[in-house]
mmCIF file of C-alpha atoms in Angstrom:
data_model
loop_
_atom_site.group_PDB
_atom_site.id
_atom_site.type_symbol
_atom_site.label_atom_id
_atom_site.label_comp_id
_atom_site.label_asym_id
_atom_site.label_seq_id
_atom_site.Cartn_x
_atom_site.Cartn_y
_atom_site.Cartn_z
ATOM 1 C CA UNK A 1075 99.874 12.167 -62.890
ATOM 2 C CA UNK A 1076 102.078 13.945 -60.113
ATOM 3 C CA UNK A 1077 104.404 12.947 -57.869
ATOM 4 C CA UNK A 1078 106.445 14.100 -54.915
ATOM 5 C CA UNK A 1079 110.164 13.986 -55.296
ATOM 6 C CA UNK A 1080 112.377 14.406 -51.821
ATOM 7 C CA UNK A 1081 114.002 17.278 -51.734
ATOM 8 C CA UNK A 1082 116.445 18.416 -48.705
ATOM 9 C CA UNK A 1083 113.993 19.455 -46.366
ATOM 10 C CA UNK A 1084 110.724 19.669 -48.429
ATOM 11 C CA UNK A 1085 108.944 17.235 -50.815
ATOM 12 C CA UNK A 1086 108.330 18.854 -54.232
ATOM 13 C CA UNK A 1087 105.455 18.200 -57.110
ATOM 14 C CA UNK A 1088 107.256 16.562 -60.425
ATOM 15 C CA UNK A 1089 105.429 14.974 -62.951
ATOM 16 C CA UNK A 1090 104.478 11.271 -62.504
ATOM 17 C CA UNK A 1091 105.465 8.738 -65.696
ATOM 18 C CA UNK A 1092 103.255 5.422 -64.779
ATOM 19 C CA UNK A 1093 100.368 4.868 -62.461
ATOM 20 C CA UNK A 1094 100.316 2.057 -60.122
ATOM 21 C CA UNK A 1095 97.896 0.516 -57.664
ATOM 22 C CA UNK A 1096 99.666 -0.858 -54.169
ATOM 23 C CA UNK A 1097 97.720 -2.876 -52.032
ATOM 24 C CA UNK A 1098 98.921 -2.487 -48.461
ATOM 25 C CA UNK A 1099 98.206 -6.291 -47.004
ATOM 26 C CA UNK A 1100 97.823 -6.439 -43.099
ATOM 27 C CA UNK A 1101 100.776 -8.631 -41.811
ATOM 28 C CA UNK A 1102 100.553 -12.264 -40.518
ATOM 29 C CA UNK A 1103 103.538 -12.704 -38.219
ATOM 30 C CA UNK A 1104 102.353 -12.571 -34.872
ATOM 31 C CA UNK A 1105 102.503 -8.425 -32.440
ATOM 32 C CA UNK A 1106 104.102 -7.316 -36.325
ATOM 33 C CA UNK A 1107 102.558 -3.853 -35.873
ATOM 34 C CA UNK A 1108 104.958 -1.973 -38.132
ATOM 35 C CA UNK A 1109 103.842 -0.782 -40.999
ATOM 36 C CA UNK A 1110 105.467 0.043 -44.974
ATOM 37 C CA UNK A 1111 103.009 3.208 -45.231
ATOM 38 C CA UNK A 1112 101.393 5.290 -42.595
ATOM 39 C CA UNK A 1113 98.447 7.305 -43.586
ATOM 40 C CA UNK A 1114 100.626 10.494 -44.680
ATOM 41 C CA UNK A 1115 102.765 8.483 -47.201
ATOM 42 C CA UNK A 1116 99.342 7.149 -48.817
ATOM 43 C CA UNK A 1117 97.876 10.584 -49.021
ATOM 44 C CA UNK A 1118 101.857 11.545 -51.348
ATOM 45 C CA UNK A 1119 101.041 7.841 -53.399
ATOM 46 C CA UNK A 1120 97.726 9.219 -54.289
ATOM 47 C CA UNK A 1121 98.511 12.896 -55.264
ATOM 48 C CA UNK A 1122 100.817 11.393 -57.218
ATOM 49 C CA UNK A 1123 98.378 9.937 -58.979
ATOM 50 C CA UNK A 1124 98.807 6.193 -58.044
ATOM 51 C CA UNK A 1125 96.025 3.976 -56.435
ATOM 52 C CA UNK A 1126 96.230 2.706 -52.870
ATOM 53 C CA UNK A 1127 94.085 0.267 -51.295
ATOM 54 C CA UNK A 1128 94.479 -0.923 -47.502
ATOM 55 C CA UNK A 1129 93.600 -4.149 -45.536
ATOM 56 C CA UNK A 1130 92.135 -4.164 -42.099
ATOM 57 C CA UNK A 1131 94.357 -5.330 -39.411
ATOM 58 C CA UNK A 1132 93.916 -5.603 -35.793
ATOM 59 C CA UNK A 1133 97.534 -5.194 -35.229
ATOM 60 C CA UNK A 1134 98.687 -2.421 -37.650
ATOM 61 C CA UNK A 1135 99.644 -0.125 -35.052
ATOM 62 C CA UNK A 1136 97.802 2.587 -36.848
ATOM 63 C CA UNK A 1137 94.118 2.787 -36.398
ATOM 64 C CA UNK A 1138 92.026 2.027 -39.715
ATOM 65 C CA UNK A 1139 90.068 5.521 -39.048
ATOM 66 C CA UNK A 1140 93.405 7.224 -39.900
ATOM 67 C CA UNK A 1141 93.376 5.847 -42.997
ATOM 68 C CA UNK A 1142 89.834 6.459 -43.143
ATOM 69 C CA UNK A 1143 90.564 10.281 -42.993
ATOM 70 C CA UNK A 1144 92.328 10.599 -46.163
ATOM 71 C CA UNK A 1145 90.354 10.642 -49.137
ATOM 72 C CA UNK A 1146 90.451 8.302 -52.357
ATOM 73 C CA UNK A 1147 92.053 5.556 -50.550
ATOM 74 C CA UNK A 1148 90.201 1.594 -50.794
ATOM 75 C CA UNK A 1149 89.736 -0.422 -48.671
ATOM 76 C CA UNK A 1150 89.604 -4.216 -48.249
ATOM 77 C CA UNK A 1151 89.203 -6.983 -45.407
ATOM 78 C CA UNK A 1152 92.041 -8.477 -43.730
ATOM 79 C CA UNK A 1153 94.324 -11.136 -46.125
ATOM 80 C CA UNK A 1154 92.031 -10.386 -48.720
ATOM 81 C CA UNK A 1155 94.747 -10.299 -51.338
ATOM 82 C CA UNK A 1156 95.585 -13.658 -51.196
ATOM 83 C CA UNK A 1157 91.989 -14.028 -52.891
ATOM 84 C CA UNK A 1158 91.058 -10.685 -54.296
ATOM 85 C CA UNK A 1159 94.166 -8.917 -55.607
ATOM 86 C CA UNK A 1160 95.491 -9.647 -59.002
ATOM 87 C CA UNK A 1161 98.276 -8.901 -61.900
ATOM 88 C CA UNK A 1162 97.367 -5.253 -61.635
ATOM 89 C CA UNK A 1163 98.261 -4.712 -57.829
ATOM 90 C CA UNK A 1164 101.395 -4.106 -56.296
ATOM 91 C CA UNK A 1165 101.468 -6.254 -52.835
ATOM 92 C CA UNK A 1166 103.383 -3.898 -49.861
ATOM 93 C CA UNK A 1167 104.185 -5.505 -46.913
ATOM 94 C CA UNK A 1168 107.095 -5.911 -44.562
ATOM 95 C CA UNK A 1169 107.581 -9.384 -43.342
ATOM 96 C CA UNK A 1170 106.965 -12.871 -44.297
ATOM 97 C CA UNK A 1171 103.552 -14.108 -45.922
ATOM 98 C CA UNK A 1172 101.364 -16.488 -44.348
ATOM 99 C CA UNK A 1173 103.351 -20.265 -45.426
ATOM 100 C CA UNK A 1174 101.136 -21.430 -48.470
ATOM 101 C CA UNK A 1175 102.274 -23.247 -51.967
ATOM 102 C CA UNK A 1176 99.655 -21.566 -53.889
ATOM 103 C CA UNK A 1177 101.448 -19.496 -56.637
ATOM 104 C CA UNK A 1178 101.543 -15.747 -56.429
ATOM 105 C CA UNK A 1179 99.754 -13.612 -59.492
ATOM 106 C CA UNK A 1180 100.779 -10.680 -57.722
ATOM 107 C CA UNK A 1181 103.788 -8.646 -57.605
ATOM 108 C CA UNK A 1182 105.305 -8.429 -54.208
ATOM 109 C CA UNK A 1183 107.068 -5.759 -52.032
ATOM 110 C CA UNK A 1184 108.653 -7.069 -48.720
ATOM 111 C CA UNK A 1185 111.108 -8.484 -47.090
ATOM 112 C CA UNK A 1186 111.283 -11.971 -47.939
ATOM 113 C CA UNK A 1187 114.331 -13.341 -46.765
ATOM 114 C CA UNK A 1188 115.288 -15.947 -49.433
ATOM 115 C CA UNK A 1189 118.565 -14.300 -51.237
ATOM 116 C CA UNK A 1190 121.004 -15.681 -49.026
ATOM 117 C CA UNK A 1191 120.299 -19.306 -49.129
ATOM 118 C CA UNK A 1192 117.784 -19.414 -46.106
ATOM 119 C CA UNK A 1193 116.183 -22.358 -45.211
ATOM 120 C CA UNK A 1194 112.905 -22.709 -47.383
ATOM 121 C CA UNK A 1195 114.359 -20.181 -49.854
ATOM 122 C CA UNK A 1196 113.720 -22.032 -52.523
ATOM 123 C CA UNK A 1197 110.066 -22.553 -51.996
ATOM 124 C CA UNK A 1198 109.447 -18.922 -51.319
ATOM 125 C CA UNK A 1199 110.825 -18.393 -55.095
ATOM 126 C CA UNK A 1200 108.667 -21.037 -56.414
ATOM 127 C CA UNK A 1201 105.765 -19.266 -55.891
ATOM 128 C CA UNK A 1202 106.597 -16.683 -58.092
ATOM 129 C CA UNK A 1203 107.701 -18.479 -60.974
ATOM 130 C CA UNK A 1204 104.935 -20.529 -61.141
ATOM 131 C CA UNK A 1205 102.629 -17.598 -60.656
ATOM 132 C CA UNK A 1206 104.424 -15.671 -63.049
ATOM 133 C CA UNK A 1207 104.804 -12.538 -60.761
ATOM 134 C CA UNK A 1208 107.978 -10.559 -58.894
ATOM 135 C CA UNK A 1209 109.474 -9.896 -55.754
ATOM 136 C CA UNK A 1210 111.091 -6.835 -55.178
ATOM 137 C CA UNK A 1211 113.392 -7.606 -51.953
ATOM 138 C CA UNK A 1212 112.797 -4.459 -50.137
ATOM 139 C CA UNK A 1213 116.569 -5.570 -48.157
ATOM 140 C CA UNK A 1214 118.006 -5.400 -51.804
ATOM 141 C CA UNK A 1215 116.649 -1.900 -52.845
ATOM 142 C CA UNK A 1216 119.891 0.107 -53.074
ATOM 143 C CA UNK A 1217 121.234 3.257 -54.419
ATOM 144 C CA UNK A 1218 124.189 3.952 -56.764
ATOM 145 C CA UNK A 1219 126.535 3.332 -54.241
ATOM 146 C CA UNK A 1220 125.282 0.203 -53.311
ATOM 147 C CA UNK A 1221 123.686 1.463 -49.737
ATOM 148 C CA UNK A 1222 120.264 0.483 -49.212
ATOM 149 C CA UNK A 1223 117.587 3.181 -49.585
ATOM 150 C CA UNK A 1224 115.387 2.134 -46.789
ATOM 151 C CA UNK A 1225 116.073 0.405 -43.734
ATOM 152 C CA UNK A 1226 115.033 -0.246 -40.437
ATOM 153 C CA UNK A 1227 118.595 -0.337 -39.262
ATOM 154 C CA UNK A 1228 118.607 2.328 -36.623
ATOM 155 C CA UNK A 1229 115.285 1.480 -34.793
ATOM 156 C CA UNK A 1230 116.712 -2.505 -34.746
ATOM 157 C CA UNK A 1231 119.630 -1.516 -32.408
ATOM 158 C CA UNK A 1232 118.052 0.547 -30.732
ATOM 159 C CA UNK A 1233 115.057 -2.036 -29.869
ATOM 160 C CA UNK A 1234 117.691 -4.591 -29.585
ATOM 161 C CA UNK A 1235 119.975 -3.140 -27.146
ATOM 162 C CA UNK A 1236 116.881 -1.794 -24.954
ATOM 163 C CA UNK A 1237 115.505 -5.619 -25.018
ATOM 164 C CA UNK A 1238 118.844 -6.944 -23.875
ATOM 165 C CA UNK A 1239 119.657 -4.666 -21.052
ATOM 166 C CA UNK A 1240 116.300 -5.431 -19.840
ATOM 167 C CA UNK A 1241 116.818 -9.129 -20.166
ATOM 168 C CA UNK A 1242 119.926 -8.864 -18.397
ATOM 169 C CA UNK A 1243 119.009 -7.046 -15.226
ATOM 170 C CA UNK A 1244 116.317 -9.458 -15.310
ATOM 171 C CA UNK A 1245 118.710 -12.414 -14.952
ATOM 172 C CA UNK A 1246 121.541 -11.013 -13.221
ATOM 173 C CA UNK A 1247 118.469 -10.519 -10.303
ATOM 174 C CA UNK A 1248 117.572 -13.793 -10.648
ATOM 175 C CA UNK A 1249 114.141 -13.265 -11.790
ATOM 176 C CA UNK A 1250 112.264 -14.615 -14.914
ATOM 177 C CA UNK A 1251 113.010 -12.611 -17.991
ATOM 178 C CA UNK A 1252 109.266 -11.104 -19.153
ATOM 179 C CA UNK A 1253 107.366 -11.190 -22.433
ATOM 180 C CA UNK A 1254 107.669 -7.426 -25.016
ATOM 181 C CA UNK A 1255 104.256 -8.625 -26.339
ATOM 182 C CA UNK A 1256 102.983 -4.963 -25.882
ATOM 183 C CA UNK A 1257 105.127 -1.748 -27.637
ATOM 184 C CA UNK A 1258 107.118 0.889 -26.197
ATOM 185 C CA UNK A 1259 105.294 4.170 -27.517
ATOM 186 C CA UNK A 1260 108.745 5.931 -28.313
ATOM 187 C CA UNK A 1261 112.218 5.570 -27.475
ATOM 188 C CA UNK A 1262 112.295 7.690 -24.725
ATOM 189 C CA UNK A 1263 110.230 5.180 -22.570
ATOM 190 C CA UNK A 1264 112.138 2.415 -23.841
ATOM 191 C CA UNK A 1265 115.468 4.011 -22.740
ATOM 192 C CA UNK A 1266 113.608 4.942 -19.599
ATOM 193 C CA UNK A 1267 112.535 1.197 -18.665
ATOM 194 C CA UNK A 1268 115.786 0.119 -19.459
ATOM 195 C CA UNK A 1269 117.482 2.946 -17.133
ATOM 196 C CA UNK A 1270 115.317 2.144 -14.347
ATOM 197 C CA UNK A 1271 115.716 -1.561 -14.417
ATOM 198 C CA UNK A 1272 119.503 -1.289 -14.077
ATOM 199 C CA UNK A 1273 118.969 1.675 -11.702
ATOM 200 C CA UNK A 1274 116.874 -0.990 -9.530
ATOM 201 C CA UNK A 1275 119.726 -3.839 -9.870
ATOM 202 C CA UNK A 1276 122.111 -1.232 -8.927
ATOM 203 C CA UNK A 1277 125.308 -2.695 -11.611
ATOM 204 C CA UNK A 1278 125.419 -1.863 -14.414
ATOM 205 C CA UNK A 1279 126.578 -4.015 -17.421
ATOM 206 C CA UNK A 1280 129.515 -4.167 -20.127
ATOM 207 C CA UNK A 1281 128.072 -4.404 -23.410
ATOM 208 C CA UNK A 1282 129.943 -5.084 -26.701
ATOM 209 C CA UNK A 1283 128.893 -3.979 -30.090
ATOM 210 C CA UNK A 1284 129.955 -5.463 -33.471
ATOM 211 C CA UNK A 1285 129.475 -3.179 -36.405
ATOM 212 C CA UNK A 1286 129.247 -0.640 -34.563
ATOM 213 C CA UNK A 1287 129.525 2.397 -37.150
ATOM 214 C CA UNK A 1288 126.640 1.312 -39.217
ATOM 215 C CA UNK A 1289 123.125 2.037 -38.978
ATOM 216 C CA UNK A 1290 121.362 -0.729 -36.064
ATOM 217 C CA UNK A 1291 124.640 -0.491 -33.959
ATOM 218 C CA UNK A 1292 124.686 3.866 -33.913
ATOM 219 C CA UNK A 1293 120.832 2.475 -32.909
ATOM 220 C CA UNK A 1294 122.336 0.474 -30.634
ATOM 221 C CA UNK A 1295 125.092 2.581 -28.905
ATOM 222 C CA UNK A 1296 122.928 5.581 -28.687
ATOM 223 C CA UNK A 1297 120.029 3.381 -26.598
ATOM 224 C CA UNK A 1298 122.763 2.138 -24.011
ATOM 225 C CA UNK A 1299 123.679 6.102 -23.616
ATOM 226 C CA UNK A 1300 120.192 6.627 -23.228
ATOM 227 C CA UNK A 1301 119.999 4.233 -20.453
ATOM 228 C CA UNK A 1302 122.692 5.680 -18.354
ATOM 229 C CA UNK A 1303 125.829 3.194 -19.670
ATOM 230 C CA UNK A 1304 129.037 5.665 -20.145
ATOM 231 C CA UNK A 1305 131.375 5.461 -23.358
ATOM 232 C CA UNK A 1306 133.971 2.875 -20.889
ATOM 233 C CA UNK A 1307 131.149 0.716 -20.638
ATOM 234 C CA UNK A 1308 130.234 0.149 -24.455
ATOM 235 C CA UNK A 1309 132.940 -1.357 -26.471
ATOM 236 C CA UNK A 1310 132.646 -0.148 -30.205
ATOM 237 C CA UNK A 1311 134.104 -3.161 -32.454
ATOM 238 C CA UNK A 1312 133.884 -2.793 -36.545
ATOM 239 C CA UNK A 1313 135.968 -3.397 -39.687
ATOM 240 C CA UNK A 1314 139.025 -2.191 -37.712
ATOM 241 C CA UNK A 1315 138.363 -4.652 -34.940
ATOM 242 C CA UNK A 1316 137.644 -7.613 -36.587
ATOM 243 C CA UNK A 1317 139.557 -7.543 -39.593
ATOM 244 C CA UNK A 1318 141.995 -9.950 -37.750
ATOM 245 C CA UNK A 1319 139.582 -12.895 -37.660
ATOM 246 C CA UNK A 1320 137.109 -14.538 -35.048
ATOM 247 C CA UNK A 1321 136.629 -16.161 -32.833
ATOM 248 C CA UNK A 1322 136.890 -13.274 -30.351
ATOM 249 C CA UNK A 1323 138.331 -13.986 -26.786
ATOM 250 C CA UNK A 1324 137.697 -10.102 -25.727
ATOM 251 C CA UNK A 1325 133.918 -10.788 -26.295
ATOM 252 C CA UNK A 1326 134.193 -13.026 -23.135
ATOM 253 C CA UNK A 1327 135.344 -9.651 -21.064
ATOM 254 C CA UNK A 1328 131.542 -8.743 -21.699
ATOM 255 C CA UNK A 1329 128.259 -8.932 -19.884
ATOM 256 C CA UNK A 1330 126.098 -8.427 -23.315
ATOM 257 C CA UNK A 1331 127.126 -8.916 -26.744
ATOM 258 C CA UNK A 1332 125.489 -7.177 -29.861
ATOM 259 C CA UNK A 1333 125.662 -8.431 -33.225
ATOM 260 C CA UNK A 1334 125.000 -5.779 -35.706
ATOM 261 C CA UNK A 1335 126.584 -6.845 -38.834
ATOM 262 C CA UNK A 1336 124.970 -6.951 -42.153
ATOM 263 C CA UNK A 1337 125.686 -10.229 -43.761
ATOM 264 C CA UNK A 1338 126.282 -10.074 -46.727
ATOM 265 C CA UNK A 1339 125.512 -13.201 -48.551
ATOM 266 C CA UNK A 1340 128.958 -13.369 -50.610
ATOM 267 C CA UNK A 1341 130.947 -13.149 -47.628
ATOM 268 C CA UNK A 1342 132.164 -15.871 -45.480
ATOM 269 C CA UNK A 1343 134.209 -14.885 -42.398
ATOM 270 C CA UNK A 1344 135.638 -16.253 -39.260
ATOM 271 C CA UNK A 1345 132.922 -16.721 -36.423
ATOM 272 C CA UNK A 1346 133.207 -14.319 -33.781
ATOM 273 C CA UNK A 1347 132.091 -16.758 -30.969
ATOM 274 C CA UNK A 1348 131.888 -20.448 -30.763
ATOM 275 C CA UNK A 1349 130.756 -22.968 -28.181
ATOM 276 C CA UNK A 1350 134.285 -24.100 -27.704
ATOM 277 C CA UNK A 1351 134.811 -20.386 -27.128
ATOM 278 C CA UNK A 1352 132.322 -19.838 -24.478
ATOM 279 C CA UNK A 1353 133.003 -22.890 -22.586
ATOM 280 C CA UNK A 1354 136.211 -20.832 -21.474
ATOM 281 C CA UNK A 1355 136.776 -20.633 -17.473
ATOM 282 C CA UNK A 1356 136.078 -16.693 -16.381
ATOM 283 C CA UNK A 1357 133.883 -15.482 -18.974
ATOM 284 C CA UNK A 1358 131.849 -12.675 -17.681
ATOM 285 C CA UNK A 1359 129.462 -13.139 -20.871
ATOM 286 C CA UNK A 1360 125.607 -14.286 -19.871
ATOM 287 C CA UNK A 1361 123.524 -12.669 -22.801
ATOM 288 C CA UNK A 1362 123.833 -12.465 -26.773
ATOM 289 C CA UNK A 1363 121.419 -10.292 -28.644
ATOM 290 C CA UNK A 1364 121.710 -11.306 -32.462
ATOM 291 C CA UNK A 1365 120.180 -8.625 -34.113
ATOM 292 C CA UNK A 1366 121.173 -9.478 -37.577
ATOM 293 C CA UNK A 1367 119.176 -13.077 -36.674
ATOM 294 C CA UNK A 1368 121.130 -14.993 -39.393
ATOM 295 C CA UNK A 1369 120.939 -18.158 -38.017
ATOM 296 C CA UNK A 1370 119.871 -20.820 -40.730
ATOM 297 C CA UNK A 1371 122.560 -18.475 -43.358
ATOM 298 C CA UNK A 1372 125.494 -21.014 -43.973
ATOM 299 C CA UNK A 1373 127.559 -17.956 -43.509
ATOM 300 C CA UNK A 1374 126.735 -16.953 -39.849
ATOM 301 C CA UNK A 1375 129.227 -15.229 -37.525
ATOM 302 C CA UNK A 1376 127.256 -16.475 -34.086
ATOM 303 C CA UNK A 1377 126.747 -20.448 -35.075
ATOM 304 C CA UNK A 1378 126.036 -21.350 -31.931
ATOM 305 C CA UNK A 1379 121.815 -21.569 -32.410
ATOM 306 C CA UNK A 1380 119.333 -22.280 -34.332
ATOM 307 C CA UNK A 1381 115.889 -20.292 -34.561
ATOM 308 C CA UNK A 1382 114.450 -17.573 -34.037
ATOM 309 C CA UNK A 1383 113.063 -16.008 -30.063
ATOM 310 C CA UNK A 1384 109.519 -14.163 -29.863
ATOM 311 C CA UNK A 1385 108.465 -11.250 -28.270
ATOM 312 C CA UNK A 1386 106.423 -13.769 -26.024
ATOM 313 C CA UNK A 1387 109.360 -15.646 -25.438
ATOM 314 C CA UNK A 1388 112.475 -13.346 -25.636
ATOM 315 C CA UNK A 1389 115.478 -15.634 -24.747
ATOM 316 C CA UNK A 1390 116.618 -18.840 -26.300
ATOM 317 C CA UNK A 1391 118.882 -20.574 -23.377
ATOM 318 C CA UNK A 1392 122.662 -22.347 -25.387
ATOM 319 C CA UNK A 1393 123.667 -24.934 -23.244
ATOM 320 C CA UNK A 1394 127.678 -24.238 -23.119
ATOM 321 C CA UNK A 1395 128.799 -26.005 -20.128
ATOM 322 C CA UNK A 1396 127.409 -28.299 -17.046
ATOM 323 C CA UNK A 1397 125.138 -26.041 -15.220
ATOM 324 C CA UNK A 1398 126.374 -22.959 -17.982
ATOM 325 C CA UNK A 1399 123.547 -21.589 -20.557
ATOM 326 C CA UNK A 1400 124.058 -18.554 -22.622
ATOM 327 C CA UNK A 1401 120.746 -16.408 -23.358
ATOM 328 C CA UNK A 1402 120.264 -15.629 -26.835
ATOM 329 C CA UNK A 1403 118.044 -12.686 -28.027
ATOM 330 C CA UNK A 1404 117.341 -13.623 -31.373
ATOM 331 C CA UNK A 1405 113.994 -12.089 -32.577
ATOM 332 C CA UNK A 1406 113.798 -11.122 -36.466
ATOM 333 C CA UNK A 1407 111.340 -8.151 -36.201
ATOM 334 C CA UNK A 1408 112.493 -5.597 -33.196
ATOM 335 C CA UNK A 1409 111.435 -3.042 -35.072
ATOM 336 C CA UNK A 1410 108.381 -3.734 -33.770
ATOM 337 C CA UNK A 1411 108.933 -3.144 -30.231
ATOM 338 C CA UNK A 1412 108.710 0.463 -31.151
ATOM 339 C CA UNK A 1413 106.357 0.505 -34.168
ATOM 340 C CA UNK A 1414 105.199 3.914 -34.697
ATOM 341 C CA UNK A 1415 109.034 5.327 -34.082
ATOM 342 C CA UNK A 1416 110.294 2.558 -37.094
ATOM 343 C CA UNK A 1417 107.538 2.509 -39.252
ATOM 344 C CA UNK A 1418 107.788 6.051 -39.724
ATOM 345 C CA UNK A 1419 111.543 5.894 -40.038
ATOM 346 C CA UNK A 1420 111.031 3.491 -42.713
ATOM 347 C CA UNK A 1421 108.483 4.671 -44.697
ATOM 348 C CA UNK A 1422 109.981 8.686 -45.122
ATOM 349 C CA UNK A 1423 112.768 6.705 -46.832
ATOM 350 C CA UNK A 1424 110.774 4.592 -48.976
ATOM 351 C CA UNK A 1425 108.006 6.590 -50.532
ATOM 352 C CA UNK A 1426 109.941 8.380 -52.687
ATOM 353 C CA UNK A 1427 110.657 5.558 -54.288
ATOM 354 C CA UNK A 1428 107.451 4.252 -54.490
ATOM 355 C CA UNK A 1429 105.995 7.170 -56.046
ATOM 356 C CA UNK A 1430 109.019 5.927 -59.040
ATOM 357 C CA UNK A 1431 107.823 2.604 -58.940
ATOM 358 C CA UNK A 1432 109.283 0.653 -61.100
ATOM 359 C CA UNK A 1433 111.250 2.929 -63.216
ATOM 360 C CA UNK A 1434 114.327 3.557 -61.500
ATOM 361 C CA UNK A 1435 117.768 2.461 -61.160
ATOM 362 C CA UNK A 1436 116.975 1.220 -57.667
ATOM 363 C CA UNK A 1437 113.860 -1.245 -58.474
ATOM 364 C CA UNK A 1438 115.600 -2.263 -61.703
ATOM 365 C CA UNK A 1439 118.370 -3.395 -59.542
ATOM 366 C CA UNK A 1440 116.127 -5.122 -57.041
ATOM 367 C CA UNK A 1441 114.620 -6.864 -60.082
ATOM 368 C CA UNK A 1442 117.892 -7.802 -61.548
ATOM 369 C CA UNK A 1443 118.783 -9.608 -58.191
ATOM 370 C CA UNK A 1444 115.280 -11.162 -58.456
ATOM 371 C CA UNK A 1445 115.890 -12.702 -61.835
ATOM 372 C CA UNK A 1446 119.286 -14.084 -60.770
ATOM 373 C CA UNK A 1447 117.910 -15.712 -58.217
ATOM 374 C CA UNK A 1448 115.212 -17.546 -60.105
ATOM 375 C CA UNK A 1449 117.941 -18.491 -62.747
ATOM 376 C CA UNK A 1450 120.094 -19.889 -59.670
ATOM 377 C CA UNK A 1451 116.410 -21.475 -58.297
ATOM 378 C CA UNK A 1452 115.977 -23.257 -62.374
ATOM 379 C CA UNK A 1453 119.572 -25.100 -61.989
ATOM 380 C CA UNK A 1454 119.550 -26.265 -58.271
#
């Protein structure tokens, strides 16, 4: 077998040690339209000599006749897996699986949410013990110097920042705050819908971004450029900023807040806002967009919610005061709002790695975290 390494600019033919067939499942959360591998990143998989076979979906945002085009690839009906698939696939996927207790034969590759003592974590586990298979977190895939290898960091901000300005002009005129349920085809028409809405209002807003030098808040800060905010207008918090300890009175001095912190699941910190906080007279501070959507981690630096918000339904309203709500953004797969832009995004980062599957130093580290996991699961 072949396969492709990344070079610099180029991708170039090595020689392939194991071959592998991946089963690319179609995803049950509801307008998920992202996908792990677009058509172009099968057609490397299978010159490198693995297998690929691809469910139906009638939300993928790529059509199934582009997959169609490239030859040698399988295909299978829509959550067929669950039934079909067995020890010799490789499940890819992105976000959670449909809620079942049935034990999973199959080795898994998504995000699953479950290393950082989520709510339900423990049953997600389960189901690979007693199937006797393994999840490889794709959030826990990282490379020597601990960074992960694949990530749709960027395209969160930036879907996160463009939702929230939206939302905002939308409630600063008084008007009901609409549903995303259909994608932006790029981020150009994202930043332009955001630009026109405060255009249209005719203020403009002070935003706030914490963690603001990493991957989703550069996403972030560049999309509120994009829509016409100026660098006096976007306050850029990190390490430096926060080292001091929440909870944050300068966040109140803001029309928007952005969360874009990793959390990482060792680390406890201050909050940055509370309730108590908020219920402060003169705060200028009417929406939150959580992008790191934390909320059930016992850890979280915004404890002032619970849940998750939809596409459908964008906003979750905080009661802080008498008459006082605070509008929460707080929806776990952005990404989505511009799929083609962050599927692509992710997937140049992650084939590479796939082609390696499992032989690396970066999926024997995913598997390491995997296997800790299960022994913390066995003594709880």
């Amino acid at each position: 077998y072949q396969r492709r390494v990344r070079g610099r600019n180029s991708w170039q033919m090595t020689t392939a040690k194991k071959q592998i067939h991946f089963w690319l499942r179609a995803e049950a959360k509801p307008h998920e339209r992202r996908t792990i591998l677009l058509p172009e990143h099968c057609k490397i998989l299978l010159e490198a000599g693995h297998k690929i076979t691809v469910e139906k979906s009638k939300q993928r945002i790529v059509p199934l006749s582009a997959y169609q085009a490239i030859e040698g690839i399988h295909f299978a009906d829509e959550f067929s897996w669950q039934k079909e698939a067995s020890k010799e696939q490789v499940i890819l996927g992105l976000k959670e699986l449909p809620e079942s207790e049935t034990p999973l034969i199959s080795d898994h590759v998504f995000f699953a949410h479950c290393y950082k003592n989520q709510s339900g974590w423990q049953n997600i586990l389960r189901r690979f013990v007693s199937g006797g298979s393994k999840l490889w977190d794709l959030e826990f895939l990282n490379d020597s110097r601990g960074r992960r290898v694949a990530a749709f960091g960027r395209s969160a901000g930036i879907a996160g920042m463009g939702l929230g300005l939206i939302a905002w002009c939308n409630l600063k005129a008084g008007s009901p705050i609409p549903s995303f349920e259909e994608p932006f085809s790029d981020i150009e028409s994202l930043a332009q819908k955001a630009k026109s809405c405060i255009e249209k209002l005719g203020s403009s807003p002070r935003v706030i971004v914490i963690g603001a030098l990493g991957r989703v808040g550069n996403g972030a800060v560049d999309l509120a450029r994009l829509a016409g905010l100026s660098d006096s207008q976007i306050s850029q918090w990190d390490l430096a900023e926060t080292q001091k300890g929440g909870p944050f009175l300068e966040i109140l001095d803001h029309d928007i807040f952005v969360n874009c912190i990793y959390l990482d699941v060792k680390t406890k910190i201050n909050p940055f806002i509370t309730k108590e906080l908020l219920s402060k007279e003169g705060s200028k501070l009417s929406l939150m967009v959580d992008i790191s959507c934390d909320s059930s981690n016992p850890n979280n630096p915004v404890p002032i919610y619970n849940g998750n918000s939809t596409f459908q339904h964008p906003t979750i309203e905080v009661p802080i005061t008498t008459g006082q709500v605070l509008n929460v953004i707080a929806i776990d797969n952005l990404p989505s709002l511009i799929p083609e832009y962050s599927s692509k995004e992710f997937a140049d980062a992650i084939v590479g790695h796939l082609v390696e599957f499992p032989d690396t130093d970066v999926w024997k580290g995913a598997n390491k975290i995997f296997e800790e996991k299960i022994s913390l699961l066995e003594n709880s």
